Amino acid sequence: MKAVEVTRFGDPSVLTLVDLPDPLPGPGQVAIDVTHAAVGLIDVYLRQGLYKDQEGLAQPPYVPGLEVAGTVRAVGEGVTRFTVGEKVAVLPGNGTGGYASVFISDQDRVVSTEDYDIDPALAAAAVPNAIMAHIALTKAADLAAGESVLVHGALGAFASAFPGIARQLGASRIVGTVRTARLGPAAATRLPYDDIIDSDNLPDALGGEKFDVIIDPVGGTVRTQSLDLLAPSGRLLLVGNASGDWDHTIPSNAMWYGNTVVAGFNAGGYVPAHPETIPPAARAALKAAASGLLQPEIELLPLAEAATAHARLENHTVNGRIVLVP
Ligand SMILES: NC(=O)c1ccc[n+]([C@@H]2O[C@H](COP(=O)([O-])OP(=O)(O)OC[C@H]3O[C@@H](n4cnc5c(N)ncnc54)[C@H](OP(=O)(O)O)[C@@H]3O)[C@@H](O)[C@H]2O)c1
């Protein structure tokens, strides 16, 4: 099969196109002919070696990528839910294997898209993140119908799954924040935000508006500012650190002063511990995708241009998602 390997930790140039033997599915596994593989910031962090000392995470040489869509190529022993040729998307596993023409996944993480009218590029770009967004909003942020939601880094890969799922769950108002430079692309977005405001001009840009739930994949300054943007009993859900501000801390006293909750959600740890959350979240995500609630801007690139995709993410020149085509 065709694949891209991280040959060693380093800059995007370590991503190398290679030929590897076609992998076969083991018991309980599904082999997928990949048509689309999305590129996320986590792929960049892993390639940089940011998590190199964490147990169980990939060491070079490895094939990066964790969000794919395609068709079932073969099934392993004991797999009865999928048939060869069926259209599927895959929920992220251990962060490897996606940038390839064949992908192996445990069957529990494979979601059939067959009954839904979903472009496979969108299935890779939005469905896995929307499954995670549904789990985050229902299990970690306890979003109730009628509540308001603020999403930071509103056009980003993970962030862009939240407005559609929040809308589906009955949120009353959904606002996104982007930096000043992103206000142009934000004006053209098809994501279902009621408003998108300038995060460089917080809190003034919100004119005193407060939110029941805030989703923060960005961290740094907007994380601290968010404490003052929560309504009483509001929940700030930390889901990432796209700002790269790893040393940032937030003042804990502000939480009890404000009767607020600050929680964290990491699908990589949560989903394996709570596999029962996948089927309802997958149904919600597929319905959201089919009904137009998930429409990030998608740019397709050939698999061989994975290094360009990583460099673009690092340079902040992506307005939505880059999806690789093997
Ligand atoms: N918790 C989970 O289960 C989970 C799942 C997926 C991803 N994540 C995490 O979520 C984060 C985002 O990942 P992604 O793949 O969505 O990345 P992405 O597509 O690059 O999106 C990041 C977004 O954050 C914005 N941003 C970056 N620095 C910023 C700053 N200093 N101030 C304001 N906005 C800023 C970016 O805007 P600009 O382009 O303008 O910089 C972009 O819109 C990562 O930390 C990733 O590890 C977590």
Short mmCIF file of C-alpha atoms and ligand atoms in Angstrom, two decimals:
data_model
loop_
_atom_site.label_atom_id
_atom_site.label_comp_id
_atom_site.label_asym_id
_atom_site.label_seq_id
_atom_site.Cartn_x
_atom_site.Cartn_y
_atom_site.Cartn_z
CA MET A 1 0.00 0.00 0.00
CA LYS A 2 0.91 3.65 -0.39
CA ALA A 3 1.60 5.40 2.92
CA VAL A 4 3.30 8.38 4.49
CA GLU A 5 5.70 7.66 7.33
CA VAL A 6 7.13 9.80 10.11
CA THR A 7 10.73 8.63 9.74
CA ARG A 8 11.87 10.44 12.94
CA PHE A 9 10.49 13.18 15.17
CA GLY A 10 11.06 16.58 13.57
CA ASP A 11 9.75 19.18 11.14
CA PRO A 12 7.27 18.40 8.32
CA SER A 13 10.11 17.20 6.05
CA VAL A 14 10.30 13.94 8.03
CA LEU A 15 7.00 12.90 6.39
CA THR A 16 8.02 10.51 3.63
CA LEU A 17 5.96 8.69 1.00
CA VAL A 18 6.68 4.94 1.16
CA ASP A 19 5.41 1.59 -0.10
CA LEU A 20 4.47 -0.83 2.67
CA PRO A 21 2.99 -4.35 2.63
CA ASP A 22 -0.82 -4.38 2.63
CA PRO A 23 -1.92 -4.96 6.24
CA LEU A 24 -4.46 -7.71 7.01
CA PRO A 25 -7.26 -7.42 9.59
CA GLY A 26 -6.83 -9.52 12.73
CA PRO A 27 -9.72 -10.93 14.79
CA GLY A 28 -12.30 -8.22 15.49
CA GLN A 29 -10.67 -5.83 13.02
CA VAL A 30 -11.76 -4.24 9.76
CA ALA A 31 -9.46 -3.35 6.84
CA ILE A 32 -10.52 -0.20 5.00
CA ASP A 33 -9.60 1.06 1.55
CA VAL A 34 -9.00 4.68 2.50
CA THR A 35 -10.46 7.30 0.20
CA HIS A 36 -9.89 10.28 2.53
CA ALA A 37 -7.65 10.91 5.56
CA ALA A 38 -8.02 14.14 7.54
CA VAL A 39 -5.03 15.99 8.98
CA GLY A 40 -5.31 17.32 12.53
CA LEU A 41 -3.15 19.27 14.94
CA ILE A 42 -2.68 16.13 17.05
CA ASP A 43 -0.87 14.56 14.05
CA VAL A 44 1.47 17.57 14.12
CA TYR A 45 2.10 17.28 17.87
CA LEU A 46 2.85 13.56 17.56
CA ARG A 47 5.22 14.17 14.62
CA GLN A 48 7.03 16.91 16.54
CA GLY A 49 7.62 14.42 19.36
CA LEU A 50 5.60 16.45 21.89
CA TYR A 51 4.13 13.26 23.36
CA LYS A 52 7.11 10.99 22.65
CA ASP A 53 7.52 9.97 26.29
CA GLN A 54 3.87 9.05 26.83
CA GLU A 55 3.34 5.33 27.18
CA GLY A 56 1.67 3.65 24.23
CA LEU A 57 2.16 6.50 21.75
CA ALA A 58 3.82 5.92 18.41
CA GLN A 59 7.58 5.95 17.95
CA PRO A 60 9.15 6.43 14.46
CA PRO A 61 8.94 5.02 11.98
CA TYR A 62 5.15 5.12 12.05
CA VAL A 63 2.29 6.09 9.74
CA PRO A 64 0.42 9.08 11.24
CA GLY A 65 -3.27 9.92 10.90
CA LEU A 66 -6.35 8.96 12.84
CA GLU A 67 -9.45 10.17 10.99
CA VAL A 68 -10.26 8.24 7.85
CA ALA A 69 -13.17 7.39 5.58
CA GLY A 70 -13.35 4.76 2.88
CA THR A 71 -14.86 1.38 2.07
CA VAL A 72 -14.51 -1.96 3.82
CA ARG A 73 -11.80 -3.99 2.08
CA ALA A 74 -11.84 -7.12 4.30
CA VAL A 75 -13.04 -8.17 7.73
CA GLY A 76 -11.22 -10.20 10.37
CA GLU A 77 -12.45 -13.23 12.27
CA GLY A 78 -15.57 -12.56 14.33
CA VAL A 79 -16.61 -9.39 12.49
CA THR A 80 -20.25 -9.67 11.41
CA ARG A 81 -21.47 -6.06 11.36
CA PHE A 82 -19.65 -4.97 8.20
CA THR A 83 -19.56 -6.19 4.63
CA VAL A 84 -16.94 -5.71 1.95
CA GLY A 85 -17.56 -2.51 -0.02
CA GLU A 86 -19.58 -0.82 2.73
CA LYS A 87 -18.88 2.92 3.15
CA VAL A 88 -17.42 3.74 6.57
CA ALA A 89 -15.72 6.37 8.71
CA VAL A 90 -13.44 5.60 11.64
CA LEU A 91 -13.25 7.06 15.12
CA PRO A 92 -9.68 7.90 16.18
CA GLY A 93 -7.70 5.13 17.87
CA ASN A 94 -4.04 5.34 18.86
CA GLY A 95 -3.18 8.12 16.43
CA THR A 96 -1.53 6.09 13.71
CA GLY A 97 -2.19 4.44 10.38
CA GLY A 98 -4.43 6.99 8.64
CA TYR A 99 -2.12 8.43 5.99
CA ALA A 100 -2.24 5.26 3.91
CA SER A 101 -4.29 3.60 1.21
CA VAL A 102 -5.27 0.77 3.63
CA PHE A 103 -6.22 1.29 7.29
CA ILE A 104 -6.84 -1.31 9.98
CA SER A 105 -9.29 -0.50 12.80
CA ASP A 106 -10.92 -2.34 15.66
CA GLN A 107 -14.55 -2.91 14.62
CA ASP A 108 -15.88 -0.90 17.60
CA ARG A 109 -14.42 2.26 16.11
CA VAL A 110 -15.83 1.75 12.63
CA VAL A 111 -19.04 3.59 11.76
CA SER A 112 -21.08 2.73 8.67
CA THR A 113 -22.04 5.78 6.62
CA GLU A 114 -23.87 3.62 4.08
CA ASP A 115 -27.39 4.76 5.00
CA TYR A 116 -26.52 8.44 4.97
CA ASP A 117 -25.90 10.77 2.07
CA ILE A 118 -22.47 11.99 3.17
CA ASP A 119 -19.54 12.96 0.95
CA PRO A 120 -16.59 10.74 2.02
CA ALA A 121 -14.34 13.82 2.36
CA LEU A 122 -16.83 15.18 4.90
CA ALA A 123 -17.05 11.76 6.54
CA ALA A 124 -13.31 11.96 7.28
CA ALA A 125 -13.22 15.69 8.00
CA ALA A 126 -16.20 16.00 10.30
CA VAL A 127 -17.82 12.73 11.41
CA PRO A 128 -15.10 11.50 13.84
CA ASN A 129 -14.83 14.96 15.41
CA ALA A 130 -18.62 15.28 15.60
CA ILE A 131 -18.82 11.94 17.43
CA MET A 132 -16.31 13.27 19.94
CA ALA A 133 -18.12 16.64 20.15
CA HIS A 134 -21.38 14.84 20.95
CA ILE A 135 -19.74 12.84 23.73
CA ALA A 136 -18.03 16.00 25.06
CA LEU A 137 -21.23 18.08 25.07
CA THR A 138 -23.47 15.39 26.57
CA LYS A 139 -21.12 13.63 29.00
CA ALA A 140 -18.54 16.25 30.00
CA ALA A 141 -20.31 19.61 29.55
CA ASP A 142 -23.89 18.39 30.33
CA LEU A 143 -25.37 20.71 27.71
CA ALA A 144 -29.15 21.06 28.13
CA ALA A 145 -31.63 22.24 25.51
CA GLY A 146 -32.07 26.00 25.69
CA GLU A 147 -28.53 26.71 26.91
CA SER A 148 -26.03 28.95 25.15
CA VAL A 149 -22.62 27.84 23.84
CA LEU A 150 -19.40 29.70 23.01
CA VAL A 151 -16.74 27.93 20.89
CA HIS A 152 -13.17 29.26 20.70
CA GLY A 153 -11.06 28.84 17.55
CA ALA A 154 -14.43 28.44 15.84
CA LEU A 155 -13.21 27.34 12.39
CA GLY A 156 -10.65 24.81 13.65
CA ALA A 157 -10.96 21.10 12.94
CA PHE A 158 -12.31 19.99 16.30
CA ALA A 159 -14.10 23.25 17.14
CA SER A 160 -16.05 23.21 13.88
CA ALA A 161 -17.88 20.03 14.93
CA PHE A 162 -19.39 21.69 18.00
CA PRO A 163 -21.92 24.21 16.60
CA GLY A 164 -23.79 21.59 14.56
CA ILE A 165 -23.96 19.11 17.43
CA ALA A 166 -24.89 21.85 19.92
CA ARG A 167 -27.65 22.98 17.54
CA GLN A 168 -28.89 19.40 17.26
CA LEU A 169 -28.95 19.13 21.08
CA GLY A 170 -31.18 22.22 21.27
CA ALA A 171 -28.72 24.98 22.18
CA SER A 172 -30.47 28.35 22.12
CA ARG A 173 -27.53 30.40 20.85
CA ILE A 174 -24.10 29.41 19.54
CA VAL A 175 -21.30 31.94 19.15
CA GLY A 176 -17.79 31.31 17.85
CA THR A 177 -14.58 33.24 18.44
CA VAL A 178 -11.73 33.65 15.94
CA ARG A 179 -8.66 35.85 15.83
CA THR A 180 -8.91 39.12 13.87
CA ALA A 181 -7.14 37.57 10.85
CA ARG A 182 -9.84 34.89 10.59
CA LEU A 183 -12.84 37.24 10.60
CA GLY A 184 -12.89 37.25 6.77
CA PRO A 185 -13.10 33.44 6.37
CA ALA A 186 -15.47 33.34 9.35
CA ALA A 187 -17.91 35.63 7.53
CA ALA A 188 -18.11 33.05 4.73
CA THR A 189 -18.46 29.96 6.92
CA ARG A 190 -21.38 27.56 6.50
CA LEU A 191 -21.04 26.34 10.07
CA PRO A 192 -24.22 27.01 12.07
CA TYR A 193 -22.93 29.77 14.37
CA ASP A 194 -25.36 32.56 15.25
CA ASP A 195 -22.41 34.94 15.44
CA ILE A 196 -18.64 34.84 15.17
CA ILE A 197 -16.71 37.48 17.09
CA ASP A 198 -13.08 38.60 17.40
CA SER A 199 -11.21 36.78 20.18
CA ASP A 200 -8.49 39.45 20.06
CA ASN A 201 -11.14 41.86 21.32
CA LEU A 202 -12.49 39.88 24.28
CA PRO A 203 -14.44 40.50 26.46
CA ASP A 204 -15.69 43.72 24.78
CA ALA A 205 -16.64 41.95 21.54
CA LEU A 206 -19.34 40.08 23.46
CA GLY A 207 -20.91 43.19 25.01
CA GLY A 208 -21.40 41.50 28.38
CA GLU A 209 -23.03 38.32 27.03
CA LYS A 210 -22.41 35.21 29.17
CA PHE A 211 -22.59 31.54 28.21
CA ASP A 212 -23.74 28.32 29.86
CA VAL A 213 -21.09 26.24 28.09
CA ILE A 214 -17.73 27.32 26.64
CA ILE A 215 -15.68 24.95 24.51
CA ASP A 216 -11.96 25.75 24.54
CA PRO A 217 -9.57 23.90 22.22
CA VAL A 218 -7.26 26.98 22.18
CA GLY A 219 -5.98 27.62 25.72
CA GLY A 220 -3.76 30.51 26.79
CA THR A 221 -5.29 33.95 27.16
CA VAL A 222 -8.78 33.05 25.91
CA ARG A 223 -8.93 30.29 28.54
CA THR A 224 -8.50 32.76 31.41
CA GLN A 225 -10.85 35.27 29.76
CA SER A 226 -13.47 32.52 29.52
CA LEU A 227 -13.86 32.37 33.30
CA ASP A 228 -15.51 35.80 33.16
CA LEU A 229 -17.70 34.83 30.20
CA LEU A 230 -19.50 32.01 32.02
CA ALA A 231 -23.08 32.39 33.24
CA PRO A 232 -23.75 31.23 36.82
CA SER A 233 -23.30 27.44 36.96
CA GLY A 234 -21.61 27.66 33.57
CA ARG A 235 -19.17 25.00 32.37
CA LEU A 236 -15.84 25.69 30.68
CA LEU A 237 -14.73 22.57 28.85
CA LEU A 238 -11.02 22.35 28.04
CA VAL A 239 -10.49 20.18 24.97
CA GLY A 240 -7.13 21.21 23.54
CA ASN A 241 -4.27 23.70 23.48
CA ALA A 242 -3.97 25.00 19.90
CA SER A 243 -2.33 28.20 21.18
CA GLY A 244 0.71 26.13 22.16
CA ASP A 245 0.77 27.98 25.49
CA TRP A 246 1.60 24.89 27.56
CA ASP A 247 2.67 26.79 30.68
CA HIS A 248 -0.59 28.69 31.01
CA THR A 249 -2.52 28.31 34.26
CA ILE A 250 -5.93 29.59 35.33
CA PRO A 251 -6.80 31.09 38.71
CA SER A 252 -8.76 28.53 40.70
CA ASN A 253 -10.43 31.02 43.05
CA ALA A 254 -12.34 32.51 40.11
CA MET A 255 -14.22 29.20 39.87
CA TRP A 256 -15.81 29.19 43.30
CA TYR A 257 -16.38 32.95 43.20
CA GLY A 258 -18.31 32.46 39.98
CA ASN A 259 -20.07 29.15 40.76
CA THR A 260 -18.53 27.70 37.65
CA VAL A 261 -17.14 24.35 36.56
CA VAL A 262 -13.91 23.87 34.64
CA ALA A 263 -13.67 20.38 33.19
CA GLY A 264 -11.47 18.58 30.69
CA PHE A 265 -12.31 16.17 27.90
CA ASN A 266 -9.90 14.01 25.94
CA ALA A 267 -11.51 11.51 23.60
CA GLY A 268 -8.34 9.41 23.53
CA GLY A 269 -8.83 8.54 27.18
CA TYR A 270 -12.60 8.89 27.51
CA VAL A 271 -13.86 6.78 24.63
CA PRO A 272 -12.00 3.53 25.43
CA ALA A 273 -13.28 3.80 29.02
CA HIS A 274 -16.86 4.47 27.86
CA PRO A 275 -17.37 2.58 24.57
CA GLU A 276 -21.15 2.62 25.13
CA THR A 277 -21.10 6.34 24.26
CA ILE A 278 -20.01 5.66 20.66
CA PRO A 279 -23.24 4.32 19.03
CA PRO A 280 -25.59 7.16 20.09
CA ALA A 281 -22.91 9.76 19.33
CA ALA A 282 -22.25 8.17 15.93
CA ARG A 283 -25.97 8.26 15.03
CA ALA A 284 -26.12 11.93 16.03
CA ALA A 285 -22.96 12.79 14.09
CA LEU A 286 -24.14 11.02 10.93
CA LYS A 287 -27.53 12.77 11.08
CA ALA A 288 -25.81 16.11 11.64
CA ALA A 289 -23.51 15.52 8.66
CA ALA A 290 -26.36 14.42 6.39
CA SER A 291 -28.51 17.40 7.34
CA GLY A 292 -25.85 20.04 6.64
CA LEU A 293 -25.00 20.93 10.24
CA LEU A 294 -21.34 19.99 9.73
CA GLN A 295 -19.79 21.99 6.92
CA PRO A 296 -16.18 22.90 7.63
CA GLU A 297 -14.23 24.27 4.71
CA ILE A 298 -12.43 21.25 3.18
CA GLU A 299 -9.30 21.37 1.06
CA LEU A 300 -8.17 18.15 -0.66
CA LEU A 301 -4.47 17.37 -1.14
CA PRO A 302 -2.75 14.26 -2.55
CA LEU A 303 -1.31 11.92 0.10
CA ALA A 304 2.19 12.79 -1.12
CA GLU A 305 1.62 16.38 0.07
CA ALA A 306 1.23 15.45 3.74
CA ALA A 307 4.29 17.60 4.60
CA THR A 308 2.62 20.63 3.02
CA ALA A 309 -0.52 19.93 5.04
CA HIS A 310 1.48 19.81 8.29
CA ALA A 311 3.39 22.98 7.43
CA ARG A 312 0.11 24.77 6.68
CA LEU A 313 -1.32 23.74 10.07
CA GLU A 314 1.84 24.97 11.78
CA ASN A 315 1.71 28.27 9.83
CA HIS A 316 -1.98 28.79 10.68
CA THR A 317 -2.96 29.00 7.01
CA VAL A 318 -5.83 26.50 7.07
CA ASN A 319 -9.41 27.80 7.34
CA GLY A 320 -11.00 24.46 8.09
CA ARG A 321 -9.67 21.02 7.25
CA ILE A 322 -7.07 19.56 4.96
CA VAL A 323 -7.98 16.06 3.81
CA LEU A 324 -5.43 13.81 2.11
CA VAL A 325 -6.44 11.64 -0.84
CA PRO A 326 -4.34 8.46 -1.26
N1 LIG B 1 -9.99 16.64 23.42
C1 LIG B 1 -10.03 15.90 22.35
O1 LIG B 1 -10.55 14.79 22.35
C2 LIG B 1 -9.46 16.47 21.09
C3 LIG B 1 -9.84 16.02 19.81
C4 LIG B 1 -9.30 16.66 18.68
C5 LIG B 1 -8.39 17.71 18.85
N2 LIG B 1 -8.03 18.08 20.12
C6 LIG B 1 -7.12 19.20 20.38
O2 LIG B 1 -7.78 20.39 19.99
C7 LIG B 1 -6.79 21.35 19.58
C8 LIG B 1 -7.15 21.85 18.19
O3 LIG B 1 -6.91 20.79 17.26
P1 LIG B 1 -7.43 20.93 15.76
O4 LIG B 1 -7.02 19.69 15.07
O5 LIG B 1 -8.85 21.36 15.78
O6 LIG B 1 -6.50 22.15 15.27
P2 LIG B 1 -6.77 23.28 14.17
O7 LIG B 1 -7.61 22.78 13.07
O8 LIG B 1 -5.43 23.85 13.85
O9 LIG B 1 -7.62 24.35 14.96
C9 LIG B 1 -7.07 25.16 15.95
C10 LIG B 1 -7.84 26.45 16.01
O10 LIG B 1 -7.35 27.22 17.10
C11 LIG B 1 -7.06 28.54 16.67
N3 LIG B 1 -5.94 29.13 17.40
C12 LIG B 1 -4.66 28.69 17.45
N4 LIG B 1 -3.94 29.47 18.28
C13 LIG B 1 -4.78 30.42 18.73
C14 LIG B 1 -4.63 31.51 19.63
N5 LIG B 1 -3.46 31.77 20.23
N6 LIG B 1 -5.70 32.29 19.88
C15 LIG B 1 -6.88 32.03 19.27
N7 LIG B 1 -7.08 31.01 18.41
C16 LIG B 1 -6.04 30.21 18.15
C17 LIG B 1 -6.70 28.39 15.22
O11 LIG B 1 -6.92 29.60 14.57
P3 LIG B 1 -5.77 30.22 13.64
O12 LIG B 1 -5.75 29.33 12.44
O13 LIG B 1 -6.21 31.60 13.40
O14 LIG B 1 -4.49 30.12 14.40
C18 LIG B 1 -7.64 27.29 14.75
O15 LIG B 1 -8.89 27.80 14.35
C19 LIG B 1 -5.45 20.65 19.64
O16 LIG B 1 -4.82 20.99 20.88
C20 LIG B 1 -5.81 19.17 19.61
O17 LIG B 1 -4.86 18.37 20.26
C21 LIG B 1 -8.55 17.50 21.21
#
